[in-house]
Amino acid sequence: MRVKCIEIIDPETGEAVPGLRVGSVYTVLEMVTGPDYWMIRILDEEHDDPGSLWDPAMFETVDARIPSSWTLVLENGHMRLGPAVWQRPNFWNDYFSNVPQALTDFETGKRETLKSA
């Protein structure tokens, strides 16, 4: 899935933010929602892992194909659509704690997603 940035919405300034440019196309790595938020994770201009989370109102879809390696999980009022290897409980906590398996799973999910983009 690929999206094009159509506007910058910075909650504090409403101005440009590092890593994004209006008109640029980005690969979506994951979509997450909760009772009061909806975000997409993309690899921005800086390509820093694990990508960055943004308001989807800033983008329009240019390629709607969902990678075959993605799954949808509904749990406790939250929805996650992304690589299956990222869907286990506490994946992101483990990733940010540098747990080796989570780091490996992140790279696997990212590689599979980029390959299908």
XYZ file of N, CA and C in Angstrom:
351
model
N 0.853 -1.165 0.000
C 0.000 0.000 0.000
C 0.901 1.231 0.000
N 0.568 2.170 -0.886
C 1.352 3.408 -0.971
C 0.415 4.600 -0.914
N 0.896 5.651 -0.277
C 0.102 6.864 -0.106
C 0.931 8.082 -0.498
N 0.222 9.132 -0.923
C 0.881 10.394 -1.266
C 0.494 11.441 -0.234
N 1.482 12.168 0.265
C 1.221 13.249 1.218
C 0.543 14.404 0.474
N -0.635 14.798 0.944
C -1.372 15.887 0.300
C -1.398 17.152 1.150
N -1.088 17.019 2.442
C -0.990 18.182 3.316
C -0.269 17.779 4.587
N 0.289 18.776 5.263
C 0.963 18.543 6.531
C 0.049 19.036 7.643
N -0.204 18.157 8.583
C -1.005 18.539 9.744
C -0.132 18.315 10.971
N 0.471 19.369 11.461
C 1.252 19.296 12.690
C 0.389 19.891 13.789
N 0.026 19.095 14.777
C -0.884 19.586 15.808
C -0.399 20.851 16.506
N 0.917 21.057 16.593
C 1.438 22.226 17.301
C 1.550 23.457 16.412
N 2.060 23.289 15.175
C 2.331 24.464 14.343
C 1.542 24.499 13.048
N 1.078 23.338 12.567
C 0.402 23.285 11.284
C 1.362 23.444 10.112
N 2.652 23.430 10.394
C 3.660 23.646 9.362
C 4.378 22.350 9.013
N 5.322 22.445 8.096
C 6.099 21.289 7.656
C 6.760 20.598 8.845
N 6.896 19.310 8.725
C 7.535 18.513 9.767
C 8.693 17.740 9.141
N 9.728 17.449 9.922
C 10.859 16.706 9.362
C 10.417 15.347 8.821
N 10.921 15.007 7.662
C 10.688 13.679 7.111
C 9.533 13.550 6.148
N 8.696 14.585 6.013
C 7.559 14.517 5.090
C 7.584 15.681 4.126
N 7.146 15.389 2.894
C 6.998 16.445 1.893
C 5.683 16.255 1.169
N 4.947 17.327 1.009
C 3.717 17.285 0.225
C 4.089 16.866 -1.191
N 3.332 15.898 -1.733
C 3.575 15.389 -3.076
C 4.409 14.122 -3.113
N 5.114 13.802 -2.017
C 5.921 12.585 -1.978
C 5.042 11.367 -1.709
N 5.481 10.213 -2.224
C 4.760 8.955 -2.057
C 5.529 8.086 -1.065
N 4.774 7.464 -0.157
C 5.367 6.665 0.914
C 4.719 5.284 0.982
N 5.497 4.302 1.405
C 4.984 2.955 1.638
C 4.407 2.885 3.050
N 3.200 2.349 3.157
C 2.567 2.159 4.460
C 3.075 0.843 5.038
N 3.589 0.903 6.264
C 4.081 -0.286 6.945
C 3.037 -0.909 7.853
N 2.053 -0.095 8.292
C 1.076 -0.585 9.252
C -0.024 0.465 9.404
N -1.208 0.002 9.760
C -2.323 0.895 10.092
C -2.807 0.496 11.483
N -3.024 1.482 12.347
C -3.477 1.208 13.704
C -4.613 2.163 14.071
N -5.586 1.640 14.801
C -6.677 2.472 15.288
C -6.968 2.121 16.733
N -7.609 3.041 17.391
C -8.110 2.836 18.743
C -9.397 3.601 18.875
N -9.961 3.648 20.061
C -11.235 4.348 20.233
C -11.174 5.823 19.844
N -10.004 6.452 19.968
C -9.926 7.889 19.687
C -8.755 8.279 18.783
N -8.227 7.335 18.026
C -7.149 7.677 17.094
C -7.139 6.716 15.916
N -6.479 7.153 14.842
C -6.270 6.354 13.641
C -4.971 6.844 13.035
N -3.999 5.955 12.875
C -2.683 6.354 12.402
C -2.172 5.354 11.365
N -1.287 5.843 10.505
C -0.569 4.951 9.595
C 0.921 5.103 9.878
N 1.624 3.986 9.804
C 3.077 3.993 9.968
C 3.688 3.967 8.573
N 4.568 4.922 8.300
C 5.232 4.986 6.997
C 6.735 5.094 7.190
N 7.452 4.749 6.135
C 8.870 5.089 6.066
C 8.931 6.472 5.452
N 9.334 7.455 6.242
C 9.351 8.827 5.752
C 10.659 9.113 5.007
N 10.900 10.373 4.705
C 12.085 10.777 3.933
C 13.384 10.363 4.619
N 13.375 10.268 5.943
C 14.585 9.928 6.682
C 14.795 8.420 6.776
N 13.783 7.633 6.450
C 13.850 6.163 6.446
C 14.314 5.569 7.769
N 14.067 6.267 8.876
C 14.460 5.740 10.177
C 13.485 4.657 10.615
N 14.020 3.565 11.133
C 13.177 2.518 11.685
C 12.688 2.948 13.065
N 11.478 2.645 13.409
C 10.526 1.761 12.752
C 9.538 2.501 11.854
N 9.946 3.583 11.239
C 9.003 4.416 10.508
C 8.380 5.399 11.480
N 7.407 6.144 11.016
C 6.754 7.130 11.876
C 5.250 7.042 11.700
N 4.530 7.410 12.764
C 3.068 7.349 12.755
C 2.496 8.718 12.411
N 1.501 8.721 11.503
C 0.918 9.974 11.028
C -0.591 9.838 10.896
N -1.252 10.970 10.940
C -2.692 11.056 10.717
C -2.972 10.742 9.249
N -3.823 9.773 8.960
C -4.091 9.435 7.558
C -4.774 10.559 6.781
N -5.305 11.571 7.459
C -5.900 12.707 6.755
C -4.866 13.472 5.940
N -3.589 13.227 6.202
C -2.514 13.906 5.481
C -2.196 13.247 4.143
N -2.846 12.122 3.841
C -2.462 11.316 2.684
C -3.662 10.924 1.836
N -3.361 10.554 0.585
C -4.352 9.906 -0.269
C -3.707 8.634 -0.820
N -4.525 7.637 -1.047
C -4.037 6.348 -1.524
C -3.660 6.443 -3.000
N -2.471 5.934 -3.333
C -2.066 5.844 -4.734
C -1.952 4.387 -5.181
N -1.824 3.474 -4.221
C -1.800 2.038 -4.510
C -2.439 1.333 -3.316
N -3.625 0.783 -3.518
C -4.407 0.217 -2.423
C -4.123 -1.261 -2.159
N -3.182 -1.845 -2.865
C -2.899 -3.274 -2.655
C -2.368 -3.519 -1.245
N -3.020 -4.450 -0.543
C -2.594 -4.843 0.794
C -1.614 -6.005 0.640
N -0.431 -5.909 1.245
C 0.531 -6.998 1.124
C -0.038 -8.321 1.636
N 0.310 -9.407 0.968
C -0.204 -10.724 1.351
C 0.315 -11.158 2.717
N 1.380 -10.552 3.209
C 1.945 -10.917 4.513
C 1.241 -10.216 5.676
N 0.262 -9.350 5.386
C -0.439 -8.605 6.435
C -1.625 -9.385 6.975
N -1.939 -9.129 8.238
C -3.143 -9.655 8.863
C -3.828 -8.531 9.639
N -5.090 -8.751 9.940
C -5.886 -7.789 10.702
C -6.156 -8.383 12.072
N -5.899 -7.588 13.117
C -6.159 -8.023 14.486
C -7.047 -6.988 15.159
N -8.136 -7.466 15.772
C -9.018 -6.639 16.591
C -8.857 -7.103 18.030
N -8.549 -6.152 18.932
C -8.313 -6.529 20.320
C -8.506 -5.316 21.226
N -9.349 -5.473 22.226
C -9.565 -4.433 23.236
C -9.887 -3.067 22.634
N -10.716 -3.032 21.608
C -11.101 -1.771 20.989
C -10.081 -1.188 20.041
N -9.045 -1.926 19.737
C -8.000 -1.471 18.828
C -7.957 -2.383 17.607
N -7.536 -1.818 16.480
C -7.364 -2.585 15.258
C -5.958 -2.350 14.746
N -5.296 -3.432 14.341
C -3.974 -3.338 13.733
C -4.009 -4.107 12.424
N -3.586 -3.455 11.363
C -3.457 -4.089 10.056
C -2.008 -3.894 9.638
N -1.295 -5.002 9.540
C 0.117 -4.916 9.202
C 0.717 -6.300 9.108
N 2.044 -6.360 9.032
C 2.714 -7.649 8.897
C 2.308 -8.618 10.004
N 2.030 -9.852 9.622
C 1.600 -10.865 10.585
C 2.622 -11.047 11.701
N 3.914 -10.954 11.386
C 4.933 -11.165 12.411
C 4.958 -10.050 13.457
N 4.257 -8.937 13.196
C 4.186 -7.845 14.172
C 2.949 -7.936 15.058
N 2.105 -8.914 14.826
C 0.798 -8.948 15.486
C 0.785 -9.653 16.836
N 1.905 -10.155 17.277
C 1.896 -10.842 18.569
C 1.786 -9.818 19.703
N 1.236 -10.242 20.850
C 1.138 -9.321 21.998
C 2.518 -8.773 22.380
N 2.552 -7.505 22.702
C 3.766 -6.817 23.172
C 4.869 -6.684 22.131
N 4.535 -6.871 20.850
C 5.574 -6.755 19.820
C 6.302 -5.415 19.912
N 5.546 -4.313 19.925
C 6.208 -3.005 19.915
C 6.966 -2.739 21.209
N 6.466 -3.178 22.339
C 7.230 -3.046 23.588
C 8.553 -3.791 23.478
N 8.501 -5.004 22.941
C 9.729 -5.785 22.763
C 10.669 -5.119 21.764
N 10.106 -4.573 20.683
C 10.940 -3.910 19.684
C 11.722 -2.751 20.326
N 11.010 -1.877 21.049
C 11.660 -0.716 21.651
C 12.543 -1.084 22.840
N 12.407 -2.321 23.342
C 13.298 -2.831 24.391
C 14.466 -3.612 23.790
N 14.556 -3.593 22.455
C 15.645 -4.261 21.728
C 15.700 -5.769 21.958
N 14.534 -6.391 22.101
C 14.483 -7.846 22.205
C 14.849 -8.410 20.827
N 15.865 -9.260 20.750
C 16.352 -9.727 19.443
C 15.272 -10.290 18.524
N 14.357 -11.102 19.043
C 13.321 -11.681 18.180
C 12.421 -10.599 17.594
N 12.099 -9.587 18.379
C 11.260 -8.491 17.879
C 11.991 -7.700 16.796
N 13.279 -7.477 16.967
C 14.061 -6.768 15.947
C 14.105 -7.568 14.649
N 14.277 -8.874 14.770
C 14.268 -9.746 13.592
C 12.894 -9.737 12.932
N 11.829 -9.852 13.752
C 10.465 -9.840 13.210
C 10.152 -8.507 12.527
N 10.657 -7.415 13.084
C 10.436 -6.119 12.445
C 11.051 -6.107 11.058
N 12.301 -6.526 10.956
C 12.986 -6.524 9.661
C 12.278 -7.435 8.665
N 11.811 -8.583 9.114
C 11.082 -9.501 8.248
C 9.804 -8.844 7.727
N 9.012 -8.251 8.615
C 7.764 -7.599 8.205
C 8.009 -6.417 7.290
N 9.015 -5.632 7.599
C 9.354 -4.476 6.757
C 9.787 -4.932 5.360
N 10.669 -5.928 5.304
C 11.158 -6.440 4.016
C 10.013 -6.977 3.165
N 9.120 -7.775 3.778
C 7.980 -8.334 3.036
C 7.054 -7.228 2.533
N 6.843 -6.204 3.349
C 5.968 -5.104 2.943
C 6.586 -4.303 1.803
N 7.857 -3.978 1.911
C 8.529 -3.216 0.859
C 8.606 -4.006 -0.446
N 8.772 -5.318 -0.334
C 8.846 -6.167 -1.528
C 7.528 -6.130 -2.300
N 6.426 -6.012 -1.594
C 5.116 -6.036 -2.266
C 4.660 -4.641 -2.688
N 5.401 -3.604 -2.319
C 4.977 -2.225 -2.643
C 5.296 -1.862 -4.078
